[in-house]
Amino acid sequence: QETNEGVAMESPPRPPRPRPAADEEDGPASPYHPSPRTPNVRPGESELSLKYKPGSIRRIRLKNFLTYSDVEFRPGPRLNIVMGPNGTGKSTILCAICLGLGGEPNLLGRGDDAREFIMHGREVAEIEIELSPRIEGDGRFGETHVIRRVIDRNK
């Protein structure tokens, strides 16, 4: 309620905002409601591919990287939140993404040499990051890019 010189005044009620149904969250142009501009899905690609923006991370695989001996993560097409107790490897995933995409180790605050990210007792660590393809002018998906970084303790 608002007051105007001691007189109580009520604000006019606001009409409720329309909320989309769960299956209409993205509106009529979503992959669930294809529009004429929706790209053609190539065999082997799913309609879920349309939800990922070009260049989005679709898969991360770590082998002998810090605390992970062999693990694969598949982030969703939208916001991803990495949660867990202290010491469970959340920062390790972010470090792997940074190093895998060409970041320098000294920016991560864990060491100046990428070899410091190799799991104790192992000689080689691998980071593999798969990026969502771009959509070509003819509506087809371009190449799926997989970036692979191998860190060798002896090099």
GROMACS .gro file of N, CA and C in nm:
model
  465
    1GLN      N    1   0.082  -0.119   0.000
    1GLN     CA    2   0.000   0.000   0.000
    1GLN      C    3   0.087   0.125   0.000
    2GLU      N    4   0.040   0.225  -0.068
    2GLU     CA    5   0.109   0.354  -0.070
    2GLU      C    6   0.026   0.453   0.010
    3THR      N    7   0.092   0.553   0.063
    3THR     CA    8   0.017   0.656   0.136
    3THR      C    9   0.040   0.789   0.069
    4ASN      N   10  -0.061   0.874   0.073
    4ASN     CA   11  -0.053   1.007   0.017
    4ASN      C   12  -0.107   1.101   0.124
    5GLU      N   13  -0.015   1.163   0.198
    5GLU     CA   14  -0.050   1.254   0.306
    5GLU      C   15  -0.148   1.190   0.404
    6GLY      N   16  -0.112   1.070   0.449
    6GLY     CA   17  -0.192   1.005   0.552
    6GLY      C   18  -0.312   0.930   0.499
    7VAL      N   19  -0.340   0.937   0.370
    7VAL     CA   20  -0.454   0.866   0.313
    7VAL      C   21  -0.401   0.737   0.251
    8ALA      N   22  -0.455   0.624   0.294
    8ALA     CA   23  -0.410   0.496   0.240
    8ALA      C   24  -0.464   0.478   0.099
    9MET      N   25  -0.374   0.446   0.009
    9MET     CA   26  -0.415   0.422  -0.130
    9MET      C   27  -0.363   0.285  -0.171
   10GLU      N   28  -0.442   0.210  -0.240
   10GLU     CA   29  -0.397   0.080  -0.288
   10GLU      C   30  -0.355   0.092  -0.434
   11SER      N   31  -0.246   0.023  -0.465
   11SER     CA   32  -0.202   0.019  -0.604
   11SER      C   33  -0.299  -0.066  -0.683
   12PRO      N   34  -0.322  -0.029  -0.808
   12PRO     CA   35  -0.411  -0.112  -0.889
   12PRO      C   36  -0.349  -0.251  -0.907
   13PRO      N   37  -0.429  -0.354  -0.908
   13PRO     CA   38  -0.374  -0.489  -0.925
   13PRO      C   39  -0.309  -0.502  -1.063
   14ARG      N   40  -0.198  -0.573  -1.064
   14ARG     CA   41  -0.128  -0.596  -1.190
   14ARG      C   42  -0.180  -0.725  -1.251
   15PRO      N   43  -0.197  -0.726  -1.380
   15PRO     CA   44  -0.239  -0.852  -1.443
   15PRO      C   45  -0.125  -0.952  -1.433
   16PRO      N   46  -0.156  -1.080  -1.416
   16PRO     CA   47  -0.049  -1.179  -1.407
   16PRO      C   48   0.028  -1.187  -1.538
   17ARG      N   49   0.160  -1.205  -1.526
   17ARG     CA   50   0.242  -1.220  -1.645
   17ARG      C   51   0.220  -1.358  -1.703
   18PRO      N   52   0.207  -1.366  -1.832
   18PRO     CA   53   0.189  -1.500  -1.891
   18PRO      C   54   0.315  -1.582  -1.872
   19ARG      N   55   0.300  -1.704  -1.832
   19ARG     CA   56   0.412  -1.795  -1.813
   19ARG      C   57   0.399  -1.908  -1.913
   20PRO      N   58   0.507  -1.942  -1.982
   20PRO     CA   59   0.498  -2.052  -2.078
   20PRO      C   60   0.485  -2.186  -2.007
   21ALA      N   61   0.421  -2.278  -2.071
   21ALA     CA   62   0.415  -2.414  -2.018
   21ALA      C   63   0.554  -2.473  -2.028
   22ALA      N   64   0.580  -2.579  -1.952
   22ALA     CA   65   0.714  -2.639  -1.947
   22ALA      C   66   0.763  -2.678  -2.086
   23ASP      N   67   0.673  -2.728  -2.171
   23ASP     CA   68   0.717  -2.768  -2.303
   23ASP      C   69   0.720  -2.653  -2.403
   24GLU      N   70   0.684  -2.533  -2.361
   24GLU     CA   71   0.687  -2.416  -2.447
   24GLU      C   72   0.786  -2.312  -2.397
   25GLU      N   73   0.877  -2.354  -2.314
   25GLU     CA   74   0.966  -2.259  -2.248
   25GLU      C   75   1.041  -2.171  -2.346
   26ASP      N   76   1.080  -2.226  -2.459
   26ASP     CA   77   1.159  -2.150  -2.554
   26ASP      C   78   1.076  -2.078  -2.658
   27GLY      N   79   0.946  -2.088  -2.649
   27GLY     CA   80   0.861  -2.022  -2.746
   27GLY      C   81   0.847  -2.102  -2.873
   28PRO      N   82   0.778  -2.047  -2.971
   28PRO     CA   83   0.746  -2.123  -3.091
   28PRO      C   84   0.866  -2.157  -3.178
   29ALA      N   85   0.979  -2.089  -3.163
   29ALA     CA   86   1.094  -2.118  -3.248
   29ALA      C   87   1.189  -2.217  -3.184
   30SER      N   88   1.151  -2.281  -3.075
   30SER     CA   89   1.240  -2.376  -3.008
   30SER      C   90   1.247  -2.505  -3.087
   31PRO      N   91   1.344  -2.593  -3.056
   31PRO     CA   92   1.353  -2.721  -3.126
   31PRO      C   93   1.228  -2.807  -3.107
   32TYR      N   94   1.153  -2.782  -3.002
   32TYR     CA   95   1.032  -2.859  -2.979
   32TYR      C   96   0.917  -2.807  -3.064
   33HIS      N   97   0.930  -2.686  -3.113
   33HIS     CA   98   0.830  -2.623  -3.199
   33HIS      C   99   0.905  -2.566  -3.319
   34PRO      N  100   0.951  -2.653  -3.411
   34PRO     CA  101   1.034  -2.603  -3.521
   34PRO      C  102   0.963  -2.496  -3.602
   35SER      N  103   1.040  -2.399  -3.643
   35SER     CA  104   0.990  -2.295  -3.732
   35SER      C  105   1.049  -2.321  -3.869
   36PRO      N  106   1.002  -2.250  -3.970
   36PRO     CA  107   1.059  -2.271  -4.104
   36PRO      C  108   1.209  -2.244  -4.109
   37ARG      N  109   1.261  -2.167  -4.014
   37ARG     CA  110   1.403  -2.132  -4.015
   37ARG      C  111   1.487  -2.233  -3.939
   38THR      N  112   1.426  -2.335  -3.878
   38THR     CA  113   1.501  -2.434  -3.803
   38THR      C  114   1.591  -2.512  -3.898
   39PRO      N  115   1.720  -2.526  -3.866
   39PRO     CA  116   1.812  -2.597  -3.955
   39PRO      C  117   1.773  -2.744  -3.970
   40ASN      N  118   1.819  -2.802  -4.081
   40ASN     CA  119   1.798  -2.945  -4.103
   40ASN      C  120   1.888  -3.023  -4.009
   41VAL      N  121   1.835  -3.130  -3.955
   41VAL     CA  122   1.914  -3.213  -3.865
   41VAL      C  123   1.980  -3.322  -3.947
   42ARG      N  124   2.111  -3.327  -3.942
   42ARG     CA  125   2.189  -3.426  -4.016
   42ARG      C  126   2.177  -3.562  -3.948
   43PRO      N  127   2.181  -3.672  -4.022
   43PRO     CA  128   2.178  -3.803  -3.956
   43PRO      C  129   2.288  -3.812  -3.852
   44GLY      N  130   2.255  -3.863  -3.737
   44GLY     CA  131   2.352  -3.871  -3.627
   44GLY      C  132   2.342  -3.754  -3.533
   45GLU      N  133   2.280  -3.646  -3.576
   45GLU     CA  134   2.259  -3.530  -3.489
   45GLU      C  135   2.116  -3.535  -3.438
   46SER      N  136   2.096  -3.494  -3.317
   46SER     CA  137   1.962  -3.493  -3.261
   46SER      C  138   1.908  -3.351  -3.260
   47GLU      N  139   1.779  -3.340  -3.236
   47GLU     CA  140   1.721  -3.207  -3.225
   47GLU      C  141   1.778  -3.134  -3.105
   48LEU      N  142   1.831  -3.209  -3.007
   48LEU     CA  143   1.894  -3.145  -2.892
   48LEU      C  144   2.011  -3.059  -2.938
   49SER      N  145   2.075  -3.097  -3.049
   49SER     CA  146   2.186  -3.018  -3.103
   49SER      C  147   2.145  -2.875  -3.129
   50LEU      N  148   2.018  -2.855  -3.163
   50LEU     CA  149   1.971  -2.721  -3.194
   50LEU      C  150   1.968  -2.632  -3.071
   51LYS      N  151   1.963  -2.691  -2.953
   51LYS     CA  152   1.955  -2.612  -2.831
   51LYS      C  153   2.091  -2.557  -2.790
   52TYR      N  154   2.200  -2.618  -2.837
   52TYR     CA  155   2.334  -2.572  -2.805
   52TYR      C  156   2.371  -2.458  -2.899
   53LYS      N  157   2.425  -2.352  -2.845
   53LYS     CA  158   2.477  -2.244  -2.927
   53LYS      C  159   2.606  -2.292  -2.992
   54PRO      N  160   2.637  -2.247  -3.114
   54PRO     CA  161   2.764  -2.286  -3.175
   54PRO      C  162   2.881  -2.249  -3.085
   55GLY      N  163   2.972  -2.343  -3.069
   55GLY     CA  164   3.089  -2.321  -2.984
   55GLY      C  165   3.068  -2.358  -2.839
   56SER      N  166   2.947  -2.398  -2.802
   56SER     CA  167   2.920  -2.440  -2.663
   56SER      C  168   2.991  -2.572  -2.634
   57ILE      N  169   3.032  -2.589  -2.511
   57ILE     CA  170   3.096  -2.714  -2.470
   57ILE      C  171   2.987  -2.821  -2.455
   58ARG      N  172   3.004  -2.929  -2.529
   58ARG     CA  173   2.907  -3.040  -2.522
   58ARG      C  174   2.961  -3.158  -2.444
   59ARG      N  175   3.094  -3.169  -2.439
   59ARG     CA  176   3.152  -3.284  -2.369
   59ARG      C  177   3.292  -3.248  -2.322
   60ILE      N  178   3.326  -3.295  -2.203
   60ILE     CA  179   3.460  -3.278  -2.147
   60ILE      C  180   3.505  -3.415  -2.099
   61ARG      N  181   3.621  -3.459  -2.144
   61ARG     CA  182   3.675  -3.585  -2.095
   61ARG      C  183   3.813  -3.557  -2.037
   62LEU      N  184   3.835  -3.607  -1.917
   62LEU     CA  185   3.963  -3.589  -1.849
   62LEU      C  186   4.022  -3.726  -1.819
   63LYS      N  187   4.150  -3.740  -1.845
   63LYS     CA  188   4.219  -3.865  -1.815
   63LYS      C  189   4.349  -3.830  -1.744
   64ASN      N  190   4.366  -3.883  -1.623
   64ASN     CA  191   4.485  -3.859  -1.540
   64ASN      C  192   4.510  -3.710  -1.517
   65PHE      N  193   4.403  -3.637  -1.500
   65PHE     CA  194   4.411  -3.492  -1.478
   65PHE      C  195   4.380  -3.464  -1.331
   66LEU      N  196   4.481  -3.422  -1.256
   66LEU     CA  197   4.472  -3.397  -1.112
   66LEU      C  198   4.404  -3.514  -1.040
   67THR      N  199   4.281  -3.498  -0.994
   67THR     CA  200   4.217  -3.605  -0.916
   67THR      C  201   4.135  -3.701  -1.000
   68TYR      N  202   4.118  -3.674  -1.129
   68TYR     CA  203   4.034  -3.757  -1.215
   68TYR      C  204   4.118  -3.854  -1.297
   69SER      N  205   4.097  -3.985  -1.277
   69SER     CA  206   4.171  -4.083  -1.357
   69SER      C  207   4.110  -4.097  -1.497
   70ASP      N  208   3.977  -4.100  -1.507
   70ASP     CA  209   3.910  -4.107  -1.636
   70ASP      C  210   3.764  -4.071  -1.614
   71VAL      N  211   3.722  -3.955  -1.661
   71VAL     CA  212   3.585  -3.909  -1.638
   71VAL      C  213   3.537  -3.830  -1.759
   72GLU      N  214   3.407  -3.835  -1.782
   72GLU     CA  215   3.347  -3.758  -1.891
   72GLU      C  216   3.228  -3.681  -1.837
   73PHE      N  217   3.220  -3.554  -1.872
   73PHE     CA  218   3.108  -3.468  -1.834
   73PHE      C  219   3.037  -3.424  -1.961
   74ARG      N  220   2.906  -3.416  -1.954
   74ARG     CA  221   2.826  -3.368  -2.067
   74ARG      C  222   2.738  -3.254  -2.018
   75PRO      N  223   2.789  -3.130  -2.026
   75PRO     CA  224   2.708  -3.016  -1.982
   75PRO      C  225   2.584  -3.000  -2.069
   76GLY      N  226   2.481  -2.945  -2.010
   76GLY     CA  227   2.358  -2.918  -2.085
   76GLY      C  228   2.375  -2.796  -2.173
   77PRO      N  229   2.275  -2.768  -2.256
   77PRO     CA  230   2.286  -2.658  -2.352
   77PRO      C  231   2.272  -2.520  -2.291
   78ARG      N  232   2.231  -2.511  -2.166
   78ARG     CA  233   2.211  -2.380  -2.104
   78ARG      C  234   2.303  -2.365  -1.984
   79LEU      N  235   2.255  -2.302  -1.882
   79LEU     CA  236   2.333  -2.279  -1.761
   79LEU      C  237   2.367  -2.410  -1.693
   80ASN      N  238   2.493  -2.427  -1.655
   80ASN     CA  239   2.538  -2.545  -1.581
   80ASN      C  240   2.602  -2.497  -1.453
   81ILE      N  241   2.566  -2.560  -1.345
   81ILE     CA  242   2.620  -2.525  -1.214
   81ILE      C  243   2.695  -2.646  -1.161
   82VAL      N  244   2.820  -2.624  -1.124
   82VAL     CA  245   2.902  -2.731  -1.068
   82VAL      C  246   2.898  -2.714  -0.917
   83MET      N  247   2.836  -2.810  -0.850
   83MET     CA  248   2.820  -2.802  -0.704
   83MET      C  249   2.878  -2.926  -0.639
   84GLY      N  250   2.924  -2.908  -0.516
   84GLY     CA  251   2.973  -3.021  -0.439
   84GLY      C  252   3.052  -2.971  -0.321
   85PRO      N  253   3.079  -3.061  -0.226
   85PRO     CA  254   3.159  -3.023  -0.109
   85PRO      C  255   3.301  -2.985  -0.150
   86ASN      N  256   3.370  -2.921  -0.058
   86ASN     CA  257   3.510  -2.884  -0.081
   86ASN      C  258   3.591  -3.009  -0.114
   87GLY      N  259   3.685  -2.992  -0.206
   87GLY     CA  260   3.777  -3.100  -0.238
   87GLY      C  261   3.721  -3.208  -0.330
   88THR      N  262   3.611  -3.183  -0.396
   88THR     CA  263   3.552  -3.286  -0.482
   88THR      C  264   3.583  -3.268  -0.630
   89GLY      N  265   3.658  -3.165  -0.667
   89GLY     CA  266   3.702  -3.151  -0.806
   89GLY      C  267   3.632  -3.047  -0.890
   90LYS      N  268   3.558  -2.957  -0.827
   90LYS     CA  269   3.487  -2.853  -0.904
   90LYS      C  270   3.587  -2.763  -0.977
   91SER      N  271   3.686  -2.715  -0.906
   91SER     CA  272   3.786  -2.626  -0.967
   91SER      C  273   3.870  -2.701  -1.070
   92THR      N  274   3.889  -2.829  -1.049
   92THR     CA  275   3.965  -2.910  -1.144
   92THR      C  276   3.897  -2.911  -1.280
   93ILE      N  277   3.765  -2.918  -1.282
   93ILE     CA  278   3.691  -2.916  -1.408
   93ILE      C  279   3.714  -2.783  -1.479
   94LEU      N  280   3.708  -2.674  -1.404
   94LEU     CA  281   3.729  -2.541  -1.464
   94LEU      C  282   3.872  -2.525  -1.513
   95CYS      N  283   3.969  -2.576  -1.438
   95CYS     CA  284   4.108  -2.572  -1.482
   95CYS      C  285   4.125  -2.649  -1.612
   96ALA      N  286   4.061  -2.765  -1.621
   96ALA     CA  287   4.071  -2.846  -1.742
   96ALA      C  288   4.013  -2.773  -1.863
   97ILE      N  289   3.901  -2.706  -1.843
   97ILE     CA  290   3.841  -2.629  -1.953
   97ILE      C  291   3.938  -2.519  -1.997
   98CYS      N  292   3.993  -2.447  -1.903
   98CYS     CA  293   4.086  -2.337  -1.936
   98CYS      C  294   4.209  -2.390  -2.010
   99LEU      N  295   4.272  -2.495  -1.956
   99LEU     CA  296   4.391  -2.550  -2.021
   99LEU      C  297   4.356  -2.613  -2.156
  100GLY      N  298   4.244  -2.683  -2.161
  100GLY     CA  299   4.203  -2.749  -2.284
  100GLY      C  300   4.175  -2.652  -2.397
  101LEU      N  301   4.129  -2.533  -2.363
  101LEU     CA  302   4.100  -2.432  -2.465
  101LEU      C  303   4.217  -2.337  -2.489
  102GLY      N  304   4.334  -2.372  -2.436
  102GLY     CA  305   4.454  -2.296  -2.466
  102GLY      C  306   4.498  -2.196  -2.363
  103GLY      N  307   4.435  -2.193  -2.248
  103GLY     CA  308   4.476  -2.101  -2.142
  103GLY      C  309   4.611  -2.137  -2.083
  104GLU      N  310   4.677  -2.040  -2.029
  104GLU     CA  311   4.809  -2.061  -1.968
  104GLU      C  312   4.793  -2.108  -1.824
  105PRO      N  313   4.873  -2.205  -1.781
  105PRO     CA  314   4.863  -2.259  -1.645
  105PRO      C  315   4.882  -2.154  -1.536
  106ASN      N  316   4.968  -2.056  -1.559
  106ASN     CA  317   4.996  -1.956  -1.455
  106ASN      C  318   4.875  -1.869  -1.424
  107LEU      N  319   4.775  -1.867  -1.512
  107LEU     CA  320   4.654  -1.789  -1.486
  107LEU      C  321   4.559  -1.859  -1.389
  108LEU      N  322   4.583  -1.987  -1.364
  108LEU     CA  323   4.491  -2.067  -1.284
  108LEU      C  324   4.525  -2.069  -1.136
  109GLY      N  325   4.643  -2.021  -1.100
  109GLY     CA  326   4.680  -2.015  -0.959
  109GLY      C  327   4.715  -2.149  -0.898
  110ARG      N  328   4.746  -2.248  -0.981
  110ARG     CA  329   4.782  -2.380  -0.927
  110ARG      C  330   4.923  -2.421  -0.968
  111GLY      N  331   4.986  -2.343  -1.046
  111GLY     CA  332   5.121  -2.377  -1.091
  111GLY      C  333   5.150  -2.307  -1.222
  112ASP      N  334   5.278  -2.301  -1.255
  112ASP     CA  335   5.321  -2.232  -1.377
  112ASP      C  336   5.342  -2.326  -1.494
  113ASP      N  337   5.334  -2.455  -1.469
  113ASP     CA  338   5.364  -2.554  -1.572
  113ASP      C  339   5.246  -2.651  -1.584
  114ALA      N  340   5.204  -2.676  -1.706
  114ALA     CA  341   5.090  -2.767  -1.727
  114ALA      C  342   5.117  -2.906  -1.672
  115ARG      N  343   5.245  -2.945  -1.664
  115ARG     CA  344   5.278  -3.079  -1.612
  115ARG      C  345   5.238  -3.096  -1.466
  116GLU      N  346   5.218  -2.985  -1.395
  116GLU     CA  347   5.175  -2.993  -1.255
  116GLU      C  348   5.030  -3.039  -1.243
  117PHE      N  349   4.958  -3.047  -1.355
  117PHE     CA  350   4.818  -3.090  -1.354
  117PHE      C  351   4.804  -3.239  -1.384
  118ILE      N  352   4.915  -3.307  -1.408
  118ILE     CA  353   4.911  -3.452  -1.431
  118ILE      C  354   4.893  -3.522  -1.298
  119MET      N  355   4.806  -3.622  -1.297
  119MET     CA  356   4.779  -3.699  -1.175
  119MET      C  357   4.909  -3.759  -1.122
  120HIS      N  358   4.924  -3.757  -0.990
  120HIS     CA  359   5.044  -3.810  -0.924
  120HIS      C  360   5.064  -3.956  -0.966
  121GLY      N  361   5.186  -3.987  -1.006
  121GLY     CA  362   5.220  -4.124  -1.045
  121GLY      C  363   5.191  -4.158  -1.190
  122ARG      N  364   5.140  -4.065  -1.268
  122ARG     CA  365   5.110  -4.088  -1.410
  122ARG      C  366   5.204  -4.003  -1.494
  123GLU      N  367   5.223  -4.045  -1.617
  123GLU     CA  368   5.315  -3.974  -1.707
  123GLU      C  369   5.245  -3.879  -1.803
  124VAL      N  370   5.117  -3.908  -1.832
  124VAL     CA  371   5.046  -3.830  -1.933
  124VAL      C  372   4.905  -3.800  -1.884
  125ALA      N  373   4.860  -3.678  -1.909
  125ALA     CA  374   4.720  -3.640  -1.883
  125ALA      C  375   4.659  -3.597  -2.015
  126GLU      N  376   4.528  -3.618  -2.028
  126GLU     CA  377   4.458  -3.579  -2.150
  126GLU      C  378   4.334  -3.498  -2.115
  127ILE      N  379   4.311  -3.396  -2.194
  127ILE     CA  380   4.188  -3.315  -2.185
  127ILE      C  381   4.126  -3.317  -2.324
  128GLU      N  382   3.999  -3.352  -2.330
  128GLU     CA  383   3.929  -3.353  -2.458
  128GLU      C  384   3.801  -3.274  -2.441
  129ILE      N  385   3.782  -3.175  -2.525
  129ILE     CA  386   3.664  -3.088  -2.518
  129ILE      C  387   3.596  -3.087  -2.654
  130GLU      N  388   3.469  -3.126  -2.655
  130GLU     CA  389   3.390  -3.125  -2.778
  130GLU      C  390   3.302  -3.001  -2.780
  131LEU      N  391   3.310  -2.927  -2.889
  131LEU     CA  392   3.233  -2.804  -2.905
  131LEU      C  393   3.118  -2.826  -3.002
  132SER      N  394   3.008  -2.761  -2.975
  132SER     CA  395   2.890  -2.769  -3.061
  132SER      C  396   2.922  -2.706  -3.196
  133PRO      N  397   2.876  -2.767  -3.304
  133PRO     CA  398   2.907  -2.713  -3.437
  133PRO      C  399   2.827  -2.588  -3.468
  134ARG      N  400   2.878  -2.514  -3.563
  134ARG     CA  401   2.802  -2.399  -3.611
  134ARG      C  402   2.702  -2.448  -3.715
  135ILE      N  403   2.607  -2.364  -3.745
  135ILE     CA  404   2.506  -2.397  -3.846
  135ILE      C  405   2.544  -2.322  -3.973
  136GLU      N  406   2.562  -2.397  -4.079
  136GLU     CA  407   2.604  -2.340  -4.207
  136GLU      C  408   2.490  -2.262  -4.270
  137GLY      N  409   2.521  -2.186  -4.374
  137GLY     CA  410   2.422  -2.104  -4.443
  137GLY      C  411   2.307  -2.184  -4.502
  138ASP      N  412   2.334  -2.311  -4.539
  138ASP     CA  413   2.227  -2.394  -4.596
  138ASP      C  414   2.145  -2.465  -4.488
  139GLY      N  415   2.172  -2.433  -4.361
  139GLY     CA  416   2.094  -2.491  -4.252
  139GLY      C  417   2.150  -2.621  -4.198
  140ARG      N  418   2.259  -2.668  -4.254
  140ARG     CA  419   2.319  -2.793  -4.205
  140ARG      C  420   2.422  -2.762  -4.097
  141PHE      N  421   2.445  -2.862  -4.012
  141PHE     CA  422   2.548  -2.846  -3.910
  141PHE      C  423   2.685  -2.856  -3.973
  142GLY      N  424   2.776  -2.773  -3.925
  142GLY     CA  425   2.914  -2.781  -3.969
  142GLY      C  426   2.986  -2.893  -3.894
  143GLU      N  427   3.116  -2.891  -3.900
  143GLU     CA  428   3.197  -2.992  -3.833
  143GLU      C  429   3.188  -2.976  -3.681
  144THR      N  430   3.181  -3.088  -3.611
  144THR     CA  431   3.192  -3.086  -3.466
  144THR      C  432   3.341  -3.081  -3.434
  145HIS      N  433   3.382  -2.985  -3.355
  145HIS     CA  434   3.523  -2.970  -3.321
  145HIS      C  435   3.552  -3.038  -3.189
  146VAL      N  436   3.656  -3.120  -3.188
  146VAL     CA  437   3.704  -3.182  -3.066
  146VAL      C  438   3.846  -3.133  -3.045
  147ILE      N  439   3.866  -3.065  -2.934
  147ILE     CA  440   3.998  -3.013  -2.900
  147ILE      C  441   4.059  -3.111  -2.800
  148ARG      N  442   4.177  -3.158  -2.832
  148ARG     CA  443   4.243  -3.256  -2.745
  148ARG      C  444   4.380  -3.203  -2.707
  149ARG      N  445   4.404  -3.196  -2.578
  149ARG     CA  446   4.534  -3.153  -2.530
  149ARG      C  447   4.595  -3.265  -2.448
  150VAL      N  448   4.716  -3.303  -2.486
  150VAL     CA  449   4.790  -3.407  -2.414
  150VAL      C  450   4.904  -3.338  -2.342
  151ILE      N  451   4.914  -3.365  -2.213
  151ILE     CA  452   5.021  -3.307  -2.131
  151ILE      C  453   5.111  -3.422  -2.091
  152ASP      N  454   5.236  -3.417  -2.135
  152ASP     CA  455   5.332  -3.524  -2.109
  152ASP      C  456   5.434  -3.476  -2.006
  153ARG      N  457   5.452  -3.553  -1.902
  153ARG     CA  458   5.544  -3.515  -1.794
  153ARG      C  459   5.688  -3.504  -1.845
  154ASN      N  460   5.723  -3.579  -1.950
  154ASN     CA  461   5.860  -3.583  -2.000
  154ASN      C  462   5.888  -3.482  -2.110
  155LYS      N  463   5.792  -3.397  -2.143
  155LYS     CA  464   5.816  -3.299  -2.251
  155LYS      C  465   5.807  -3.159  -2.199
   0.00000   0.00000   0.00000
